[in-house]
CSV table of C-alpha atoms in Angstrom, one decimal:
chain,number,residue,atom,x,y,z
E,18,MET,CA,1.8,-40.2,8.6
E,19,ILE,CA,2.2,-38.8,12.1
E,20,HIS,CA,5.0,-36.6,10.8
E,21,ARG,CA,2.7,-35.0,8.2
E,22,PHE,CA,0.0,-34.5,10.8
E,23,ALA,CA,2.5,-32.7,13.1
E,24,TRP,CA,3.5,-30.3,10.3
E,25,ALA,CA,-0.2,-29.7,9.4
E,26,LEU,CA,-1.0,-28.9,13.0
E,27,ALA,CA,2.0,-26.6,13.4
E,28,ALA,CA,1.0,-24.7,10.2
E,29,LEU,CA,-2.4,-24.1,11.8
E,30,ILE,CA,-1.1,-22.7,15.1
E,31,VAL,CA,1.6,-20.4,13.6
E,32,VAL,CA,0.4,-16.8,14.1
E,33,PRO,CA,0.5,-14.8,10.9
E,34,SER,CA,2.7,-11.6,11.2
E,35,SER,CA,-0.3,-9.4,10.7
E,36,ALA,CA,-1.8,-10.6,14.0
E,37,VAL,CA,1.2,-9.4,16.0
E,38,ALA,CA,0.1,-7.0,18.8
E,39,PRO,CA,1.1,-3.4,18.3
E,40,ALA,CA,3.9,-1.8,20.4
E,41,SER,CA,3.0,-1.0,24.0
E,42,LEU,CA,1.5,2.4,24.8
E,43,THR,CA,2.3,2.0,28.5
E,44,GLY,CA,4.4,4.8,29.8
E,45,ARG,CA,4.7,8.6,30.1
E,46,TRP,CA,4.6,10.7,27.0
E,47,LYS,CA,5.6,14.4,26.6
E,48,THR,CA,3.2,16.2,24.3
E,49,ASP,CA,4.5,17.7,21.0
E,50,ASP,CA,3.9,21.3,22.3
E,51,GLY,CA,5.7,20.5,25.6
E,52,LYS,CA,2.7,21.6,27.7
E,53,GLY,CA,2.2,18.3,29.5
E,54,ILE,CA,2.9,14.7,30.3
E,55,VAL,CA,0.3,12.0,29.5
E,56,ALA,CA,0.5,8.7,31.3
E,57,MET,CA,-0.8,5.7,29.3
E,58,ALA,CA,-1.8,2.6,31.3
E,59,PRO,CA,-4.2,-0.3,31.2
E,60,CYS,CA,-7.7,0.3,32.5
E,61,GLY,CA,-9.4,-3.1,32.6
E,62,THR,CA,-8.9,-4.9,29.3
E,63,ARG,CA,-8.2,-1.7,27.4
E,64,MET,CA,-5.7,1.2,27.5
E,65,CYS,CA,-6.4,4.7,28.8
E,66,GLY,CA,-4.5,8.0,29.1
E,67,ARG,CA,-4.5,10.7,31.8
E,68,ILE,CA,-2.8,14.1,32.0
E,69,ALA,CA,-0.2,13.2,34.6
E,70,GLU,CA,1.5,16.6,34.8
E,71,LEU,CA,1.2,20.0,33.3
E,72,LEU,CA,4.4,21.7,32.4
E,73,ILE,CA,3.0,25.2,31.9
E,74,LYS,CA,2.4,27.9,34.5
E,75,GLU,CA,-1.1,27.3,35.8
E,76,PRO,CA,-3.5,29.8,37.2
E,77,ALA,CA,-4.1,29.9,41.0
E,78,GLY,CA,-6.1,26.7,41.9
E,79,GLY,CA,-5.0,24.9,38.8
E,80,GLN,CA,-5.9,24.8,35.1
E,81,ARG,CA,-9.6,24.0,34.5
E,82,ASP,CA,-11.4,22.2,31.7
E,83,GLU,CA,-13.0,25.5,30.7
E,84,ARG,CA,-13.8,24.6,27.1
E,85,ASN,CA,-15.7,21.4,27.8
E,86,PRO,CA,-19.0,21.4,25.9
E,87,ASP,CA,-20.7,20.1,29.1
E,88,LYS,CA,-20.9,23.2,31.3
E,89,ALA,CA,-21.0,20.9,34.4
E,90,LYS,CA,-17.5,19.7,33.7
E,91,ARG,CA,-15.8,23.0,33.2
E,92,SER,CA,-14.7,23.3,36.8
E,93,ARG,CA,-12.7,20.0,36.6
E,94,LYS,CA,-8.9,20.3,36.9
E,95,VAL,CA,-7.0,19.4,33.8
E,96,GLU,CA,-4.2,17.7,35.6
E,97,GLY,CA,-5.3,14.1,36.3
E,98,LEU,CA,-8.0,14.3,33.6
E,99,GLN,CA,-8.5,11.2,31.5
E,100,ILE,CA,-8.2,12.1,27.9
E,101,TYR,CA,-8.0,8.7,26.2
E,102,TRP,CA,-10.2,5.6,26.8
E,103,ASP,CA,-11.3,2.4,25.2
E,104,LEU,CA,-8.0,2.1,23.3
E,105,VAL,CA,-7.7,-1.3,21.7
E,106,PRO,CA,-5.2,-2.9,19.3
E,107,HIS,CA,-6.0,-2.0,15.7
E,108,GLY,CA,-3.7,-3.1,13.0
E,109,GLU,CA,-0.2,-1.9,13.8
E,110,GLY,CA,-1.5,0.6,16.4
E,111,TRP,CA,-4.3,1.5,18.7
E,112,LYS,CA,-7.8,2.9,18.2
E,113,GLY,CA,-10.1,4.5,20.7
E,114,GLU,CA,-11.6,7.7,22.0
E,115,GLY,CA,-10.0,10.9,22.9
E,116,TYR,CA,-10.7,14.4,24.3
E,117,SER,CA,-8.8,17.6,24.0
E,118,PRO,CA,-9.2,20.0,26.9
E,119,GLU,CA,-7.5,22.7,24.8
E,120,ASP,CA,-10.4,23.0,22.5
E,121,GLY,CA,-13.1,20.9,24.2
E,122,ARG,CA,-13.5,18.4,21.4
E,123,TYR,CA,-14.0,14.6,21.5
E,124,TYR,CA,-12.5,12.6,18.7
E,125,THR,CA,-11.6,9.2,17.4
E,126,ALA,CA,-8.0,8.5,18.2
E,127,HIS,CA,-5.5,6.4,16.2
E,128,LEU,CA,-2.1,5.9,18.0
E,129,ARG,CA,1.1,4.2,16.8
E,130,VAL,CA,4.3,3.6,18.8
E,131,LYS,CA,7.7,3.5,17.1
E,132,GLY,CA,10.6,3.4,19.4
E,133,ASN,CA,10.3,6.3,21.8
E,134,LYS,CA,7.8,8.2,19.6
E,135,LEU,CA,4.0,8.0,19.8
E,136,THR,CA,2.2,9.3,16.7
E,137,MET,CA,-1.4,10.3,17.5
E,138,LYS,CA,-4.0,11.1,14.8
E,139,GLY,CA,-7.2,12.6,16.1
E,140,CYS,CA,-10.2,12.9,13.8
E,141,VAL,CA,-13.5,14.7,14.2
E,142,SER,CA,-15.7,13.8,11.2
E,143,VAL,CA,-13.4,14.1,8.2
E,144,PHE,CA,-11.0,16.6,9.8
E,145,CYS,CA,-7.9,15.1,11.3
E,146,ARG,CA,-4.8,16.3,13.1
E,147,THR,CA,-1.6,14.3,13.7
E,148,VAL,CA,1.0,15.0,16.5
E,149,THR,CA,4.0,13.1,17.7
E,150,TRP,CA,4.8,12.7,21.4
E,151,THR,CA,8.1,11.5,23.0
E,152,ARG,CA,8.4,8.9,25.7
E,153,VAL,CA,9.9,10.2,29.0
E,154,ALA,CA,11.3,8.3,31.9
């Protein structure tokens, strides 16, 4: 009787494979266009991403967030800018919010890590774009 109870208890605490956490986002990722490095790290109980480094020639004083829809934010430097926030596990990947300083758009972000590749799909309404970034040291 105890033996059957132990098996029943074990069956209840086994985690189904669909509940496995997605691969870690933590690290530095080179963008698909080679223009920058984005650092992904925990921020509280969620994940966030910042532009850690620009790999392009910047204007004197640094590249600014000139296309931001909020005119008060257009003087912010792009390097150091948080572009992902509220990223949480979602299925086999991550879901949260994103911002592109290149076009000044906010979007819903879906990210998935496979090995040293990070596939990011950003959607504004029904329009989506997918890019793949590469992990760097």
